[in-house]
Structures are given as C-alpha cells and as structure tokens.
Amino acid sequence: MPIKIQTKPFGEMQISEKQILHFPEGLMGFEEQKQFALIEENEETPFKWLQSLMDEELAFIVVQPELFLTDYDPKLSFSDLQALGLSPENKGFLLLIITIPSDKPEDMTANLQGPILVNPQNHLAAQYISRDESHQVRYKILQEQESMEKV
C-alpha cells in the first residue's frame, strides 16, 4: 500500500513500505530520527535520497560505495552485523552520505568514516564509525577518481 510523504527534494510523493528503513539509534547527530525512506530519483543517477519521515526538511544524498571504491571495507564487528540481523555471509549493503556544495558540485565528498549499513530483508539500518583510520570524513570523490585514473 503506497504511503504519501513530504520530501525535501521532491515535495509530496508516494513511497512503498519497502522503502522505509528503521534506524533504532537514529543517525549520528539526528538520534531522534528513527525512520527514513530510501528514494531513488531515477535509474540514471547513482545517487539516492535518505528522507526522514519525521522531518520533511531532513534528507541526505547517499550512494553505494562500490560505485567508486572497489576496496572499501569499514571493518564492522560481528556485533554490528548481529544488531541488524546480518552475518558475515549476509552483510546487507552499505550507503555513504554525500555532501555536494551547491556552488561547486565537483568538490562533492563522501563520508567514509560513518557508513550506513542496511539489512534489506528486515529494513533495519544503522550508521557506524569505521574502524579503519584511513577512511576520511570528507573523501573527495571526483578528485580521488581522477588521481587514480592517472596512476
């Protein structure tokens, strides 16, 4: 059954219950926000929106890290996986929050330090701190991709 919501990027829209993710601990800095809709704008863009269901003005752009990082492994613990009903064999999927400056989109960054782990089967999700100290909070996606292509 479709659910009507208000979103920051698209205004009013209908979503499916399957798009709703439950964050028992909220997101870092937004611990009171427990439910978000994962919205795909269209199939042509790698970006998705994580829209709060409690606050229409709170939405994040997210992307799956494997689209630009082949070796990203935030080293989550077994208890992190268990908390979402996941296991080492069934790790769910990761999302990274993206920041895109409106005046300079080419300087977009991804937060590698705080990945969001999602179990698509039970719709539980959580944001964790990566234990890999090389993971930056502001990973410059395009600049890093350009430097990797030159190697």
Short mmCIF file of C-alpha atoms in Angstrom, two decimals:
data_model
loop_
_atom_site.label_atom_id
_atom_site.label_comp_id
_atom_site.label_asym_id
_atom_site.label_seq_id
_atom_site.Cartn_x
_atom_site.Cartn_y
_atom_site.Cartn_z
CA MET A 1 0.00 0.00 0.00
CA PRO A 2 1.53 3.34 -1.02
CA ILE A 3 2.32 5.87 1.67
CA LYS A 4 2.18 9.60 0.98
CA ILE A 5 5.10 11.60 2.39
CA GLN A 6 6.56 15.10 2.12
CA THR A 7 10.16 15.20 0.92
CA LYS A 8 12.78 17.91 0.81
CA PRO A 9 13.90 17.28 -2.79
CA PHE A 10 10.63 16.26 -4.50
CA GLY A 11 7.77 17.65 -2.40
CA GLU A 12 4.84 15.29 -1.88
CA MET A 13 5.30 11.78 -3.21
CA GLN A 14 4.17 8.23 -2.64
CA ILE A 15 6.50 5.52 -1.46
CA SER A 16 6.19 1.84 -0.74
CA GLU A 17 6.55 0.42 2.78
CA LYS A 18 9.54 -1.50 1.39
CA GLN A 19 11.38 1.82 1.03
CA ILE A 20 11.19 2.61 4.74
CA LEU A 21 14.32 1.94 6.79
CA HIS A 22 14.19 1.77 10.58
CA PHE A 23 17.19 3.21 12.45
CA PRO A 24 16.81 2.09 16.11
CA GLU A 25 19.58 4.51 17.18
CA GLY A 26 18.87 7.22 14.60
CA LEU A 27 21.68 8.78 12.58
CA MET A 28 24.70 10.44 14.19
CA GLY A 29 23.62 13.93 15.16
CA PHE A 30 19.97 13.05 14.49
CA GLU A 31 19.36 10.35 17.10
CA GLU A 32 15.64 11.22 17.36
CA GLN A 33 15.10 10.44 13.67
CA LYS A 34 14.27 6.73 13.56
CA GLN A 35 12.61 6.25 10.17
CA PHE A 36 13.82 7.23 6.73
CA ALA A 37 12.64 6.47 3.22
CA LEU A 38 15.27 5.39 0.70
CA ILE A 39 14.26 7.15 -2.50
CA GLU A 40 15.76 6.55 -5.92
CA GLU A 41 15.29 9.63 -8.10
CA ASN A 42 15.71 7.67 -11.32
CA GLU A 43 17.73 4.76 -12.65
CA GLU A 44 20.21 7.00 -14.45
CA THR A 45 21.77 8.53 -11.34
CA PRO A 46 23.87 6.65 -8.78
CA PHE A 47 22.57 8.92 -6.03
CA LYS A 48 19.62 8.15 -3.77
CA TRP A 49 17.89 10.17 -1.08
CA LEU A 50 17.53 9.19 2.55
CA GLN A 51 14.46 11.20 3.58
CA SER A 52 13.37 11.48 7.23
CA LEU A 53 9.73 10.58 7.74
CA MET A 54 9.51 12.83 10.82
CA ASP A 55 11.08 15.97 9.34
CA GLU A 56 10.48 16.77 5.68
CA GLU A 57 13.42 19.21 5.72
CA LEU A 58 15.89 16.48 6.70
CA ALA A 59 17.21 14.46 3.79
CA PHE A 60 20.62 13.14 2.82
CA ILE A 61 22.09 12.22 -0.53
CA VAL A 62 23.56 8.73 -0.34
CA VAL A 63 25.43 6.42 -2.70
CA GLN A 64 26.64 2.84 -2.59
CA PRO A 65 30.44 2.92 -2.12
CA GLU A 66 31.21 0.13 -4.61
CA LEU A 67 30.26 2.54 -7.40
CA PHE A 68 33.53 4.44 -6.91
CA LEU A 69 35.58 2.43 -4.39
CA THR A 70 36.47 -1.18 -5.10
CA ASP A 71 38.26 -1.87 -1.83
CA TYR A 72 36.13 -0.04 0.73
CA ASP A 73 35.75 -2.17 3.86
CA PRO A 74 34.71 -0.28 7.01
CA LYS A 75 35.64 -3.27 9.21
CA LEU A 76 32.36 -3.63 11.06
CA SER A 77 32.28 -6.01 14.00
CA PHE A 78 30.24 -9.19 14.26
CA SER A 79 28.07 -7.48 16.90
CA ASP A 80 27.43 -4.60 14.45
CA LEU A 81 26.16 -7.13 11.90
CA GLN A 82 24.15 -9.06 14.51
CA ALA A 83 22.39 -5.89 15.73
CA LEU A 84 20.77 -5.62 12.28
CA GLY A 85 20.12 -9.35 11.85
CA LEU A 86 23.08 -9.73 9.48
CA SER A 87 26.00 -12.17 9.47
CA PRO A 88 29.46 -12.37 7.84
CA GLU A 89 27.80 -14.32 4.99
CA ASN A 90 24.88 -11.89 4.62
CA LYS A 91 26.32 -8.40 5.11
CA GLY A 92 23.45 -6.38 3.62
CA PHE A 93 24.61 -3.27 1.80
CA LEU A 94 26.36 -0.02 2.63
CA LEU A 95 25.47 3.57 1.88
CA LEU A 96 27.65 6.65 2.24
CA ILE A 97 26.34 10.13 2.93
CA ILE A 98 27.40 12.55 0.20
CA THR A 99 27.86 16.30 0.53
CA ILE A 100 27.59 18.28 -2.70
CA PRO A 101 28.40 22.01 -2.43
CA SER A 102 25.77 23.92 -4.43
CA ASP A 103 28.36 26.37 -5.80
CA LYS A 104 31.00 23.75 -6.62
CA PRO A 105 29.48 20.28 -7.18
CA GLU A 106 32.81 18.95 -8.42
CA ASP A 107 34.02 19.17 -4.81
CA MET A 108 31.48 16.60 -3.59
CA THR A 109 32.64 14.44 -0.70
CA ALA A 110 31.64 11.10 0.77
CA ASN A 111 31.73 10.26 4.46
CA LEU A 112 33.78 7.05 4.54
CA GLN A 113 34.13 7.29 8.34
CA GLY A 114 30.38 6.93 9.03
CA PRO A 115 28.87 4.34 6.68
CA ILE A 116 25.23 3.32 6.90
CA LEU A 117 24.66 -0.44 6.98
CA VAL A 118 21.29 -1.70 5.73
CA ASN A 119 19.62 -5.09 6.04
CA PRO A 120 17.20 -5.10 3.09
CA GLN A 121 15.30 -8.10 4.42
CA ASN A 122 14.12 -6.63 7.74
CA HIS A 123 14.62 -2.94 6.76
CA LEU A 124 16.84 -2.27 9.80
CA ALA A 125 19.70 0.18 9.33
CA ALA A 126 22.37 1.86 11.41
CA GLN A 127 25.22 4.30 10.99
CA TYR A 128 28.58 3.13 12.31
CA ILE A 129 32.06 4.51 12.77
CA SER A 130 34.57 2.73 10.56
CA ARG A 131 37.45 1.21 12.50
CA ASP A 132 39.77 1.88 9.56
CA GLU A 133 41.53 5.15 10.39
CA SER A 134 42.37 5.74 6.73
CA HIS A 135 38.67 6.34 5.99
CA GLN A 136 38.13 10.06 5.67
CA VAL A 137 35.06 12.03 6.71
CA ARG A 138 35.37 14.14 3.54
CA TYR A 139 36.62 11.86 0.79
CA LYS A 140 36.74 13.95 -2.40
CA ILE A 141 35.11 11.58 -4.86
CA LEU A 142 35.96 13.21 -8.18
CA GLN A 143 39.49 14.33 -7.29
CA GLU A 144 40.35 10.86 -5.95
CA GLN A 145 38.91 9.20 -9.06
CA GLU A 146 40.95 11.50 -11.32
CA SER A 147 44.18 10.79 -9.40
CA MET A 148 43.51 7.02 -9.53
CA GLU A 149 42.98 7.19 -13.31
CA LYS A 150 46.37 8.88 -13.76
CA VAL A 151 48.19 6.03 -11.98
#
